[in-house]
mmCIF file of C-alpha atoms and ligand atoms in Angstrom:
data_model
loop_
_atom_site.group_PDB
_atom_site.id
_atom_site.type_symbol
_atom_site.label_atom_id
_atom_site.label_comp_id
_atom_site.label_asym_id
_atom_site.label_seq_id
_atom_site.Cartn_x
_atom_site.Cartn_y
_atom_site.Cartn_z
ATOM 1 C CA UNK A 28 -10.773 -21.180 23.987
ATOM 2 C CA UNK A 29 -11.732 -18.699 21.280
ATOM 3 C CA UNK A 30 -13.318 -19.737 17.665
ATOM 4 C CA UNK A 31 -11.501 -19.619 15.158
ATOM 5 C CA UNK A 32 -11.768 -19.558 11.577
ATOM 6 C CA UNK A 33 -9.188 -21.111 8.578
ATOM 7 C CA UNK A 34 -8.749 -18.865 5.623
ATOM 8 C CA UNK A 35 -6.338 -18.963 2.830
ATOM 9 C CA UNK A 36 -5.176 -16.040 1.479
ATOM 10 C CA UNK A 37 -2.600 -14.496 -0.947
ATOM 11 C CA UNK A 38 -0.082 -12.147 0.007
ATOM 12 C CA UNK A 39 2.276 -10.194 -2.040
ATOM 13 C CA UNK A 40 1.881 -13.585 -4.351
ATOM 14 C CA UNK A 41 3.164 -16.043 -1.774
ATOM 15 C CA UNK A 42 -0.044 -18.427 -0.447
ATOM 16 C CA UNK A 43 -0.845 -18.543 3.599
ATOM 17 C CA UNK A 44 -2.950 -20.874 5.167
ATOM 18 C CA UNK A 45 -4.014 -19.651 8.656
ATOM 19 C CA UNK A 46 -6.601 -19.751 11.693
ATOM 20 C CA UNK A 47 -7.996 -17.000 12.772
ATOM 21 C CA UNK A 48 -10.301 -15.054 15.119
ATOM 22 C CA UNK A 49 -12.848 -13.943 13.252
ATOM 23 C CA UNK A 50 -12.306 -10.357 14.697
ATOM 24 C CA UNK A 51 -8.691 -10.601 13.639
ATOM 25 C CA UNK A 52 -8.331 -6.802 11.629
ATOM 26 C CA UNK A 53 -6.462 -7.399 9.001
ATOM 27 C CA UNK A 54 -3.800 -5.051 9.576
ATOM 28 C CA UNK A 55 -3.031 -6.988 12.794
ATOM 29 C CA UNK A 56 -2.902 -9.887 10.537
ATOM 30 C CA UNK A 57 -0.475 -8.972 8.282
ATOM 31 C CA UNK A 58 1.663 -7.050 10.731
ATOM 32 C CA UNK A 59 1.597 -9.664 13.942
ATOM 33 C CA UNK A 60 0.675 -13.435 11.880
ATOM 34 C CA UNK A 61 2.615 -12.476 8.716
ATOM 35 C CA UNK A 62 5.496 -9.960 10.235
ATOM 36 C CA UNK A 63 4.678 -7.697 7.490
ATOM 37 C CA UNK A 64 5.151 -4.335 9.405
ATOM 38 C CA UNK A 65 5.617 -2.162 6.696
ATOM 39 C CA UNK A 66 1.865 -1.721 6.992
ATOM 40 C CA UNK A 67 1.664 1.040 9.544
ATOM 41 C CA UNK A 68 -1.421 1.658 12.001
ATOM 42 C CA UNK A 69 -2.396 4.902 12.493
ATOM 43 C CA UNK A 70 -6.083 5.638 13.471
ATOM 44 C CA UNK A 71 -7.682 1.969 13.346
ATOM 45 C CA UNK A 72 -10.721 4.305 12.441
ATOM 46 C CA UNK A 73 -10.277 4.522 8.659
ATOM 47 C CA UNK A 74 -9.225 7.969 8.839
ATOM 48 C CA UNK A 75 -5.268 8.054 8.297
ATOM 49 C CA UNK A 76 -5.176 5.958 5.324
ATOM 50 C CA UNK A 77 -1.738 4.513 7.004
ATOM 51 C CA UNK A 78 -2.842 1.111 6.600
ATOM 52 C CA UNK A 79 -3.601 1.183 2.753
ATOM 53 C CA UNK A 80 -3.100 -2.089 0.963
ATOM 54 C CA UNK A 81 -4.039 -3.438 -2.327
ATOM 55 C CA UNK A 82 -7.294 -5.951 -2.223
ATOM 56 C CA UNK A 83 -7.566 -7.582 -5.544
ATOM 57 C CA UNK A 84 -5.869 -4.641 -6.622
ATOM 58 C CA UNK A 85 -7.976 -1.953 -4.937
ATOM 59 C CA UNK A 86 -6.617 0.211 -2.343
ATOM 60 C CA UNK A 87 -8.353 -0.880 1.307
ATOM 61 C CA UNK A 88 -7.865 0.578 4.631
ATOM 62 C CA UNK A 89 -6.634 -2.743 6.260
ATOM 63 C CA UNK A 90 -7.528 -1.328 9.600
ATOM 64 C CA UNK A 91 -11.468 -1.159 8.855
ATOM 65 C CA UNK A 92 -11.373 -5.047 7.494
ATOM 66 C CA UNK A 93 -11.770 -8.322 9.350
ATOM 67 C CA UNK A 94 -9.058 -10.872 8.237
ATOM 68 C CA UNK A 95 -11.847 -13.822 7.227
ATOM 69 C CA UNK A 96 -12.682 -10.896 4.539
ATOM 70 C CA UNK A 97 -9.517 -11.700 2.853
ATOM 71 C CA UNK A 98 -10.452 -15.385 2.669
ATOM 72 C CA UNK A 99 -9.695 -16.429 -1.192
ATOM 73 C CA UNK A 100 -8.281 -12.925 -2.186
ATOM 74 C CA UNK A 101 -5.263 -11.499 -2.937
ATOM 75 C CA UNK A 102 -3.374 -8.912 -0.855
ATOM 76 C CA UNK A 103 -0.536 -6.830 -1.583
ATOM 77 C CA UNK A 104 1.458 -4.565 0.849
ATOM 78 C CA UNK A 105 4.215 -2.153 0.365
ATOM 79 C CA UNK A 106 6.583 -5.282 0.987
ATOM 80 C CA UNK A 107 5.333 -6.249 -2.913
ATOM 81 C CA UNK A 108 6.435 -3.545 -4.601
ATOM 82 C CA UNK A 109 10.031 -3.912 -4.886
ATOM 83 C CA UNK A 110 13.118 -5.186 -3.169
ATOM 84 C CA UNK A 111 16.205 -3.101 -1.167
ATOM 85 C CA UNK A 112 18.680 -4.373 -4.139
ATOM 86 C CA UNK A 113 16.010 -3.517 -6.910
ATOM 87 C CA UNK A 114 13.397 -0.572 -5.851
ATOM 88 C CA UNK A 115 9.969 -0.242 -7.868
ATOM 89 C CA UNK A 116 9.844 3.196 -9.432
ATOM 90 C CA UNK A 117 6.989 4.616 -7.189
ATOM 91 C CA UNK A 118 9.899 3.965 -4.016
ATOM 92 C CA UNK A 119 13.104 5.461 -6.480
ATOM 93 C CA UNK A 120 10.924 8.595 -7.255
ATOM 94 C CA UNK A 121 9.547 8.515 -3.585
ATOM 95 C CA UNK A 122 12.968 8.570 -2.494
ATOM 96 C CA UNK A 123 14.371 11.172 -4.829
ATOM 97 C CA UNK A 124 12.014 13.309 -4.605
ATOM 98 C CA UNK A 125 11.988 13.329 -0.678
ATOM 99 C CA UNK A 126 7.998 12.106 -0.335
ATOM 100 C CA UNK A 127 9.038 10.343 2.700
ATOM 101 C CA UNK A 128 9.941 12.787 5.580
ATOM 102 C CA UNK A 129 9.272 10.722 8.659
ATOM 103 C CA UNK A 130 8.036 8.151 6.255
ATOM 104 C CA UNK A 131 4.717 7.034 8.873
ATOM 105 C CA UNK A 132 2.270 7.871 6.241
ATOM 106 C CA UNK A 133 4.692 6.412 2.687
ATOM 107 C CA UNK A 134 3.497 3.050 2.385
ATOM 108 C CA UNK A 135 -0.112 3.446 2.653
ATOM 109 C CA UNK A 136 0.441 6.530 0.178
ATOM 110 C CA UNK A 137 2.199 4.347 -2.084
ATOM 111 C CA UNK A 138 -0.453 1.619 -1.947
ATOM 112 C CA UNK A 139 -3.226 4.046 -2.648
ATOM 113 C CA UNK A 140 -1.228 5.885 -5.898
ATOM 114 C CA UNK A 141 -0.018 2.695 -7.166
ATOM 115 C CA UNK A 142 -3.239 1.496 -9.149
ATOM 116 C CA UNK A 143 -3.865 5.657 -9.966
ATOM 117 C CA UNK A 144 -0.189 5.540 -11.628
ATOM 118 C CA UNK A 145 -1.352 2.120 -13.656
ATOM 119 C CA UNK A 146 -4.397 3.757 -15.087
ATOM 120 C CA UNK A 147 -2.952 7.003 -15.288
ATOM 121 C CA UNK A 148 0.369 7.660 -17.322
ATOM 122 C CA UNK A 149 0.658 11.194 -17.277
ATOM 123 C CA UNK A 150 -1.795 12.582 -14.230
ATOM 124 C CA UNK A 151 -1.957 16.469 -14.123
ATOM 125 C CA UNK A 152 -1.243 17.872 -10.537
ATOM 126 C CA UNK A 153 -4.792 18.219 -9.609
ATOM 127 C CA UNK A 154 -4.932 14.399 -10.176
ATOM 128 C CA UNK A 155 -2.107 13.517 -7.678
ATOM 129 C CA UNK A 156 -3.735 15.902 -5.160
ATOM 130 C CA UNK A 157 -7.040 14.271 -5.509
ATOM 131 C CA UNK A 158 -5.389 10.732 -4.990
ATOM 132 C CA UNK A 159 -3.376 11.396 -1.934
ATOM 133 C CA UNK A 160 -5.903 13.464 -0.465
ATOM 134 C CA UNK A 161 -7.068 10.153 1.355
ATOM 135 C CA UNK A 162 -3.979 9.463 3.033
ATOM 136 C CA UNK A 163 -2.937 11.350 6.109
ATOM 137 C CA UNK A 164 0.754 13.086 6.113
ATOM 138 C CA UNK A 165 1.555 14.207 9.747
ATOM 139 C CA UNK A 166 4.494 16.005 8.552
ATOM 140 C CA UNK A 167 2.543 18.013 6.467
ATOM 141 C CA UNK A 168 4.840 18.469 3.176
ATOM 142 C CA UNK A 169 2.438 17.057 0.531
ATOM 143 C CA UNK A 170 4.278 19.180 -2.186
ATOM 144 C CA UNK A 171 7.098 16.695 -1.915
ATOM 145 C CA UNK A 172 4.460 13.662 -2.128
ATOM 146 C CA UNK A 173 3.227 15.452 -5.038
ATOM 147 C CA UNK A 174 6.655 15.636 -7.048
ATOM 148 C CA UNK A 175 7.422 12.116 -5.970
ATOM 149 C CA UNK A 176 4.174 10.999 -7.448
ATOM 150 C CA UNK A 177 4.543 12.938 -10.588
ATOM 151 C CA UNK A 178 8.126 11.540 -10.585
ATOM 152 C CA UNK A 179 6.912 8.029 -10.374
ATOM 153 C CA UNK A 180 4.395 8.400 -13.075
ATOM 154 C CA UNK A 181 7.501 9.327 -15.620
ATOM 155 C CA UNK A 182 9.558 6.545 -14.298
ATOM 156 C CA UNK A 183 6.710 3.852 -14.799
ATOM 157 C CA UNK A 184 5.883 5.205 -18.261
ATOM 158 C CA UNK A 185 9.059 5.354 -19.120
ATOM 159 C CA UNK A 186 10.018 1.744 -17.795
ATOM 160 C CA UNK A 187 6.798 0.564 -20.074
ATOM 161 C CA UNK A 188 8.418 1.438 -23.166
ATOM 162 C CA UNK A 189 11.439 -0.185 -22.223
ATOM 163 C CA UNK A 190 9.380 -3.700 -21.800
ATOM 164 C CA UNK A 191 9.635 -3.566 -18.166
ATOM 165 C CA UNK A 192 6.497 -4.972 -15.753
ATOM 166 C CA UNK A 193 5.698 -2.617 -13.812
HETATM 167 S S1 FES B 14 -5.006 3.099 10.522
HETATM 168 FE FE1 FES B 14 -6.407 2.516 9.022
HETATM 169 S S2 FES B 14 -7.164 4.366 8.223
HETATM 170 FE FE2 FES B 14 -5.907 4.969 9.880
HETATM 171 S S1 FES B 15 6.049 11.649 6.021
HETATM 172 FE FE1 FES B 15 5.602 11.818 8.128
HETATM 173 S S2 FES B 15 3.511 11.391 8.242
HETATM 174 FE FE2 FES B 15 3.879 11.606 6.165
#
């Protein structure tokens, strides 16, 4: 029988309690232990920037972390960000703006522009392209990416001066 370890970890604010291999990648943990698939797996190399997440708030490939790394931290996937019913603005402007084409590479793009966007309230172009630049597209249409981020950043300012948490 294998060791195992116990860690307890937030995810998109909900609390798990789990043991683990201590090899356990993390983006086998969330996708296989916590069924959160929306974190796609690309490389496993740290290349792709597919598995993207948010560790204490910081963009992470999940892919190059062990899951006992995550012991006592907080986590948040693309599953965080907003709901089918209610959509965060990153996924509205994603989605009108056509930044998902086969959608592979969106979440982990999201994941990595999301704390850029809460710093940043009105990035310039050069910005966005330095922020995605991380994150692998396949598909190959980063001007759409681009619009959907620049998109985003007016929706989330704008949604601030309404009062809404963002
Ligand atoms: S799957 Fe993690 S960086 Fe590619
Ligand atoms: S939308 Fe297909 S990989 Fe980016």
């Amino acid at each position: 029988m294998s060791q195992t370890v116990s860690i307890n970890v937030t995810v998109n604010g909900k609390r798990y309690e789990r043991q683990v291999e201590p090899r356990l990648l993390l983006s086998d943990f969330l996708r296989y232990e916590l069924g959160l698939t929306g974190t796609h797996v690309g490389c496993e190399h740290g290349v792709c920037g597919t598995c993207t997440v948010l560790f204490d708030g910081q963009p992470v490939r999940s892919c190059l972390m062990f899951t006992p790394q995550a012991n006592g931290h907080e986590i948040m996937t693309v599953e965080g960000l907003g709901t089918i019913e209610k959509l965060h603005p990153l996924q509205e402007a994603f989605w009108e703006a056509h930044g998902a084409q086969c959608g592979f590479c969106t979440p982990g793009m999201m994941m990595s522009v999301l704390p850029f966007l809460q710093e940043n309230k009105n990035p310039t172009d050069e910005e966005i392209r330095e922020v995605v630049a991380g994150n692998l597209c396949r598909c190959t249409g980063y001007q759409h990416i681009i619009d959907a981020v620049r998109l985003a950043a007016q929706k989330m300012s704008a949604g601030e001066q309404v009062g809404e948490r963002r």
